[in-house]
PDB file of C-alpha atoms in Angstrom:
ATOM      1  CA  MET A   3       9.397  16.911 -11.337  1.00 37.00           C
ATOM      2  CA  THR A   4       6.130  15.437 -12.319  1.00 38.00           C
ATOM      3  CA  LEU A   5       5.617  12.320 -13.967  1.00 37.00           C
ATOM      4  CA  ASN A   6       4.270  13.698 -17.127  1.00 39.00           C
ATOM      5  CA  ASP A   7       7.435  16.438 -17.634  1.00 38.00           C
ATOM      6  CA  ASP A   8       9.279  13.811 -19.869  1.00 40.00           C
ATOM      7  CA  ALA A   9       9.482  10.160 -20.804  1.00 39.00           C
ATOM      8  CA  THR A  10      11.515   8.912 -17.780  1.00 39.00           C
ATOM      9  CA  SER A  11      10.528   5.870 -15.287  1.00 36.00           C
ATOM     10  CA  PRO A  12       8.538   7.309 -12.468  1.00 38.00           C
ATOM     11  CA  ARG A  13      11.386   5.194 -10.245  1.00 37.00           C
ATOM     12  CA  ASP A  14      13.968   7.901 -11.904  1.00 42.00           C
ATOM     13  CA  HIS A  15      13.112  10.436  -9.213  1.00 41.00           C
ATOM     14  CA  VAL A  16      12.211   8.050  -6.518  1.00 40.00           C
ATOM     15  CA  SER A  17      14.980   7.774  -3.540  1.00 41.00           C
ATOM     16  CA  SER A  18      16.011   5.658  -0.459  1.00 41.00           C
ATOM     17  CA  PRO A  19      14.407   6.986   2.552  1.00 39.00           C
ATOM     18  CA  PRO A  20      16.733   9.608   4.437  1.00 39.00           C
ATOM     19  CA  ASP A  21      19.134   8.565   6.797  1.00 41.00           C
ATOM     20  CA  HIS A  22      17.097  10.336   9.737  1.00 34.00           C
ATOM     21  CA  TYR A  23      14.366   7.979   9.109  1.00 36.00           C
ATOM     22  CA  ASP A  24      13.254   7.006  12.597  1.00 43.00           C
ATOM     23  CA  ASP A  25       9.873   7.350  14.794  1.00 44.00           C
ATOM     24  CA  VAL A  26       7.319   9.835  13.186  1.00 42.00           C
ATOM     25  CA  THR A  27       5.866  11.376  16.145  1.00 40.00           C
ATOM     26  CA  SER A  28       9.579  12.379  17.311  1.00 43.00           C
ATOM     27  CA  SER A  29      11.656  13.133  14.366  1.00 47.00           C
ATOM     28  CA  PRO A  30      12.232  16.376  13.739  1.00 39.00           C
ATOM     29  CA  TYR A  31      12.160  15.373   9.845  1.00 43.00           C
ATOM     30  CA  TYR A  32       8.359  15.002  10.301  1.00 50.00           C
ATOM     31  CA  SER A  33       7.798  17.680  13.035  1.00 54.00           C
ATOM     32  CA  SER A  34       4.543  18.849  10.746  1.00 55.00           C
ATOM     33  CA  VAL A  35       2.605  15.808  11.997  1.00 60.00           C
ATOM     34  CA  PRO A  36       0.161  17.164  14.563  1.00 61.00           C
ATOM     35  CA  ASP A  37      -0.219  14.781  17.620  1.00 61.00           C
ATOM     36  CA  TYR A  38      -4.071  14.542  16.652  1.00 58.00           C
ATOM     37  CA  MET A  39      -3.304  13.348  13.452  1.00 62.00           C
ATOM     38  CA  ALA A  40      -0.730  10.622  14.310  1.00 62.00           C
ATOM     39  CA  GLU A  41      -3.444   9.471  16.552  1.00 64.00           C
ATOM     40  CA  ASN A  42      -5.897   8.916  13.663  1.00 67.00           C
ATOM     41  CA  PHE A  43      -3.324   6.132  12.662  1.00 73.00           C
ATOM     42  CA  SER A  44      -1.742   3.067  13.895  1.00 73.00           C
ATOM     43  CA  LYS A  45       1.980   2.883  14.147  1.00 75.00           C
ATOM     44  CA  ALA A  46       2.258   0.263  11.608  1.00 77.00           C
ATOM     45  CA  GLN A  47       0.370   2.577   9.036  1.00 79.00           C
ATOM     46  CA  LEU A  48       2.093   5.880  10.220  1.00 81.00           C
ATOM     47  CA  ASP A  49       5.649   3.796   9.342  1.00 81.00           C
ATOM     48  CA  GLU A  50       3.956   2.567   5.894  1.00 82.00           C
ATOM     49  CA  PHE A  51       2.910   6.040   5.052  1.00 85.00           C
ATOM     50  CA  LYS A  52       6.163   7.761   6.059  1.00 85.00           C
ATOM     51  CA  GLU A  53       8.355   5.248   3.793  1.00 84.00           C
ATOM     52  CA  ALA A  54       6.232   5.775   1.001  1.00 86.00           C
ATOM     53  CA  PHE A  55       6.356   9.621   1.443  1.00 88.00           C
ATOM     54  CA  ALA A  56      10.361   9.218   2.104  1.00 87.00           C
ATOM     55  CA  LEU A  57      10.711   7.704  -1.382  1.00 86.00           C
ATOM     56  CA  PHE A  58       9.526  10.582  -2.940  1.00 87.00           C
ATOM     57  CA  ASP A  59      11.098  13.212  -1.032  1.00 87.00           C
ATOM     58  CA  GLY A  60      14.209  13.042  -3.107  1.00 80.00           C
ATOM     59  CA  LYS A  61      16.028  16.093  -1.077  1.00 84.00           C
ATOM     60  CA  SER A  62      15.243  14.867   2.088  1.00 83.00           C
ATOM     61  CA  SER A  63      13.505  18.161   2.633  1.00 86.00           C
ATOM     62  CA  GLY A  64      10.526  16.796   4.618  1.00 85.00           C
ATOM     63  CA  SER A  65       8.094  17.564   1.624  1.00 90.00           C
ATOM     64  CA  VAL A  66       6.899  16.623  -1.444  1.00 92.00           C
ATOM     65  CA  PRO A  67       5.823  18.602  -4.852  1.00 93.00           C
ATOM     66  CA  VAL A  68       1.544  18.253  -4.677  1.00 94.00           C
ATOM     67  CA  GLU A  69       1.863  16.884  -8.347  1.00 94.00           C
ATOM     68  CA  GLU A  70       3.155  13.578  -6.396  1.00 92.00           C
ATOM     69  CA  ILE A  71       0.436  13.061  -4.227  1.00 91.00           C
ATOM     70  CA  GLY A  72      -1.265  10.635  -6.291  1.00 90.00           C
ATOM     71  CA  THR A  73       1.713   8.567  -7.329  1.00 91.00           C
ATOM     72  CA  ILE A  74       2.471   8.277  -3.513  1.00 90.00           C
ATOM     73  CA  VAL A  75      -1.108   7.515  -2.826  1.00 87.00           C
ATOM     74  CA  ARG A  76      -1.021   4.754  -5.750  1.00 85.00           C
ATOM     75  CA  SER A  77       2.204   3.374  -3.816  1.00 83.00           C
ATOM     76  CA  LEU A  78       0.520   2.603  -0.977  1.00 82.00           C
ATOM     77  CA  GLY A  79      -2.146   0.429  -2.847  1.00 78.00           C
ATOM     78  CA  HIS A  80      -4.806   2.781  -3.396  1.00 79.00           C
ATOM     79  CA  ASN A  81      -6.486   3.812  -6.695  1.00 79.00           C
ATOM     80  CA  PRO A  82      -7.518   7.160  -6.850  1.00 83.00           C
ATOM     81  CA  SER A  83      -9.339   8.457 -10.252  1.00 86.00           C
ATOM     82  CA  LYS A  84      -7.600  11.152 -12.260  1.00 91.00           C
ATOM     83  CA  THR A  85     -10.425  13.415 -11.218  1.00 91.00           C
ATOM     84  CA  ASP A  86     -10.030  12.724  -7.197  1.00 88.00           C
ATOM     85  CA  VAL A  87      -5.916  13.336  -7.897  1.00 91.00           C
ATOM     86  CA  GLN A  88      -7.135  16.598  -9.598  1.00 94.00           C
ATOM     87  CA  SER A  89      -9.234  17.744  -6.832  1.00 92.00           C
ATOM     88  CA  ILE A  90      -6.815  17.078  -3.959  1.00 91.00           C
ATOM     89  CA  GLN A  91      -4.001  18.718  -5.940  1.00 94.00           C
ATOM     90  CA  GLU A  92      -6.517  21.887  -6.406  1.00 94.00           C
ATOM     91  CA  GLU A  93      -7.570  21.975  -2.945  1.00 92.00           C
ATOM     92  CA  LEU A  94      -4.030  21.909  -1.611  1.00 92.00           C
ATOM     93  CA  ARG A  95      -2.944  24.838  -4.457  1.00 94.00           C
ATOM     94  CA  LYS A  96      -5.831  26.909  -2.989  1.00 94.00           C
ATOM     95  CA  GLU A  97      -4.328  26.590   0.517  1.00 92.00           C
ATOM     96  CA  GLY A  98      -1.329  28.337  -1.166  1.00 93.00           C
ATOM     97  CA  LYS A  99       0.992  24.850  -1.087  1.00 92.00           C
ATOM     98  CA  SER A 100       3.368  23.860  -3.897  1.00 93.00           C
ATOM     99  CA  GLU A 101       4.965  21.386  -1.548  1.00 93.00           C
ATOM    100  CA  VAL A 102       3.283  19.069   0.987  1.00 91.00           C
ATOM    101  CA  GLU A 103       4.585  18.486   4.185  1.00 90.00           C
ATOM    102  CA  PHE A 104       4.430  14.745   5.519  1.00 88.00           C
ATOM    103  CA  GLY A 105       1.275  16.284   7.976  1.00 86.00           C
ATOM    104  CA  ASP A 106      -0.364  17.594   5.244  1.00 87.00           C
ATOM    105  CA  PHE A 107      -0.331  14.146   3.197  1.00 89.00           C
ATOM    106  CA  LEU A 108      -1.344  12.435   6.263  1.00 87.00           C
ATOM    107  CA  GLY A 109      -4.374  15.075   6.133  1.00 86.00           C
ATOM    108  CA  VAL A 110      -5.247  14.061   2.321  1.00 86.00           C
ATOM    109  CA  LEU A 111      -5.142  10.215   3.596  1.00 85.00           C
ATOM    110  CA  ALA A 112      -7.311  10.838   6.709  1.00 81.00           C
ATOM    111  CA  LYS A 113      -9.670  13.140   4.436  1.00 80.00           C
ATOM    112  CA  TYR A 114      -9.889  11.259   0.883  1.00 76.00           C
ATOM    113  CA  PHE A 115      -8.910   7.536   1.712  1.00 69.00           C
ATOM    114  CA  LYS A 116     -11.102   6.467   4.795  1.00 63.00           C
ATOM    115  CA  ASP A 117     -10.711   2.749   3.778  1.00 57.00           C
ATOM    116  CA  LEU A 118      -6.907   2.777   4.537  1.00 53.00           C
ATOM    117  CA  GLU A 119      -7.570  -0.117   7.087  1.00 54.00           C
ATOM    118  CA  VAL A 120      -8.065  -3.081   4.823  1.00 53.00           C
ATOM    119  CA  ASP A 121      -9.105  -6.246   6.496  1.00 58.00           C
ATOM    120  CA  PRO A 122      -6.320  -8.719   5.330  1.00 68.00           C
ATOM    121  CA  ALA A 123      -8.619 -11.534   4.846  1.00 71.00           C
ATOM    122  CA  THR A 124     -10.729  -9.564   2.431  1.00 68.00           C
ATOM    123  CA  GLU A 125      -7.810  -8.225   0.711  1.00 67.00           C
ATOM    124  CA  LEU A 126      -6.353 -12.143   0.349  1.00 75.00           C
ATOM    125  CA  LYS A 127     -10.202 -13.503  -1.067  1.00 77.00           C
ATOM    126  CA  GLN A 128     -10.366 -10.739  -3.791  1.00 71.00           C
ATOM    127  CA  ALA A 129      -6.555 -11.272  -5.095  1.00 74.00           C
ATOM    128  CA  PHE A 130      -7.752 -15.003  -4.945  1.00 80.00           C
ATOM    129  CA  LYS A 131     -10.635 -14.379  -6.521  1.00 79.00           C
ATOM    130  CA  VAL A 132      -9.034 -12.932  -9.622  1.00 77.00           C
ATOM    131  CA  PHE A 133      -7.480 -16.494 -10.540  1.00 82.00           C
ATOM    132  CA  ASP A 134     -10.964 -18.272 -10.103  1.00 85.00           C
ATOM    133  CA  LYS A 135     -11.491 -19.065 -13.452  1.00 84.00           C
ATOM    134  CA  LYS A 136     -14.496 -20.864 -12.766  1.00 87.00           C
ATOM    135  CA  GLY A 137     -15.850 -18.723 -10.338  1.00 88.00           C
ATOM    136  CA  ASP A 138     -16.735 -21.531  -7.979  1.00 92.00           C
ATOM    137  CA  GLY A 139     -14.694 -19.984  -4.801  1.00 90.00           C
ATOM    138  CA  THR A 140     -11.679 -22.365  -5.634  1.00 91.00           C
ATOM    139  CA  ILE A 141      -8.252 -22.005  -7.137  1.00 90.00           C
ATOM    140  CA  ASN A 142      -6.043 -24.876  -8.427  1.00 90.00           C
ATOM    141  CA  VAL A 143      -3.168 -25.586  -6.170  1.00 89.00           C
ATOM    142  CA  ASN A 144      -0.368 -25.472  -8.453  1.00 89.00           C
ATOM    143  CA  GLU A 145      -1.506 -21.640  -9.509  1.00 86.00           C
ATOM    144  CA  LEU A 146      -1.549 -21.050  -5.480  1.00 84.00           C
ATOM    145  CA  ILE A 147       1.924 -22.305  -5.324  1.00 86.00           C
ATOM    146  CA  HIS A 148       2.931 -19.857  -7.927  1.00 83.00           C
ATOM    147  CA  ILE A 149       1.004 -17.098  -6.732  1.00 79.00           C
ATOM    148  CA  LEU A 150       2.519 -17.629  -2.730  1.00 79.00           C
ATOM    149  CA  SER A 151       5.964 -18.221  -4.295  1.00 80.00           C
ATOM    150  CA  THR A 152       6.696 -15.088  -6.995  1.00 77.00           C
ATOM    151  CA  LEU A 153       3.900 -12.435  -6.246  1.00 69.00           C
ATOM    152  CA  GLY A 154       4.078 -10.163  -3.078  1.00 64.00           C
ATOM    153  CA  GLU A 155       5.681 -11.287  -0.013  1.00 70.00           C
ATOM    154  CA  GLN A 156       7.382 -14.501  -1.246  1.00 75.00           C
ATOM    155  CA  LEU A 157       7.102 -17.548   0.841  1.00 81.00           C
ATOM    156  CA  THR A 158       9.527 -20.242   0.707  1.00 86.00           C
ATOM    157  CA  GLU A 159       8.780 -23.744  -0.325  1.00 87.00           C
ATOM    158  CA  ASP A 160       8.735 -24.812   3.299  1.00 89.00           C
ATOM    159  CA  GLU A 161       6.241 -22.191   4.169  1.00 86.00           C
ATOM    160  CA  ILE A 162       4.024 -23.230   1.212  1.00 86.00           C
ATOM    161  CA  GLU A 163       4.122 -27.199   2.108  1.00 86.00           C
ATOM    162  CA  ARG A 164       3.213 -26.360   5.863  1.00 85.00           C
ATOM    163  CA  MET A 165       0.362 -24.136   4.574  1.00 83.00           C
ATOM    164  CA  LEU A 166      -0.546 -26.802   2.073  1.00 83.00           C
ATOM    165  CA  ALA A 167      -0.714 -29.422   4.592  1.00 83.00           C
ATOM    166  CA  GLU A 168      -3.173 -27.536   6.074  1.00 79.00           C
ATOM    167  CA  GLY A 169      -5.164 -26.504   3.553  1.00 75.00           C
ATOM    168  CA  ASN A 170      -7.506 -29.273   2.645  1.00 78.00           C
ATOM    169  CA  ILE A 171      -7.004 -29.937  -0.850  1.00 83.00           C
ATOM    170  CA  GLU A 172      -9.815 -31.394  -2.668  1.00 85.00           C
ATOM    171  CA  SER A 173      -9.397 -34.525  -5.121  1.00 84.00           C
ATOM    172  CA  ASN A 174      -9.572 -32.546  -8.174  1.00 88.00           C
ATOM    173  CA  GLY A 175      -6.560 -30.280  -7.048  1.00 89.00           C
ATOM    174  CA  GLU A 176      -8.736 -27.373  -6.282  1.00 91.00           C
ATOM    175  CA  ILE A 177      -8.470 -25.483  -3.053  1.00 90.00           C
ATOM    176  CA  ASN A 178     -11.227 -23.743  -1.378  1.00 90.00           C
ATOM    177  CA  TYR A 179      -9.722 -20.135  -1.175  1.00 85.00           C
ATOM    178  CA  ASP A 180     -12.154 -18.570   1.392  1.00 87.00           C
ATOM    179  CA  MET A 181     -11.288 -21.295   3.650  1.00 86.00           C
ATOM    180  CA  PHE A 182      -7.329 -21.112   2.969  1.00 85.00           C
ATOM    181  CA  VAL A 183      -7.473 -17.572   4.010  1.00 83.00           C
ATOM    182  CA  LYS A 184      -9.694 -18.288   7.108  1.00 84.00           C
ATOM    183  CA  LEU A 185      -6.668 -20.860   7.926  1.00 82.00           C
ATOM    184  CA  ILE A 186      -3.806 -18.483   7.185  1.00 78.00           C
ATOM    185  CA  THR A 187      -5.220 -15.400   8.721  1.00 76.00           C
ATOM    186  CA  SER A 188      -6.308 -17.065  11.903  1.00 72.00           C
ATOM    187  CA  GLU A 189      -2.900 -17.218  13.192  1.00 52.00           C
TER     188      GLU A 189
END
């Protein structure tokens, strides 16, 4: 089923990872992963890719429909254009594939998404920049607290207080997010 087949939510066809969700390189479920391909990615990346892939493998068959490639890639935080997704799908279909195994999926990621390893500091700065209303490299501390406690990996009050204690808050209640990011990513 593709997302365009009906008006259901994208999550309606997503399942939990299969019970046999273990190490990518040793799992018979993902036996389609050549060693040379697994070596292109870190273990953390492979785990993340495997989890995303498994969520869309509703039948635990080890493959997903070609139509799901764009959705899976987006679930990993990338934003391929419709044209890019169609190009990938056409290439896979030319190879005779209507279903994509995990090894094929890794091949797609390696070929089309070379920027998979995003620097966490850069990613954080880009996220904070969205909230920089004045464009001066600062963000209001109250807004920062809201962001840290509600978005992404939510932090506890204690964790936020410890971060802010070291964060050099300016007298106007603003914090330089470049400096803040350096502080929290240097650990």
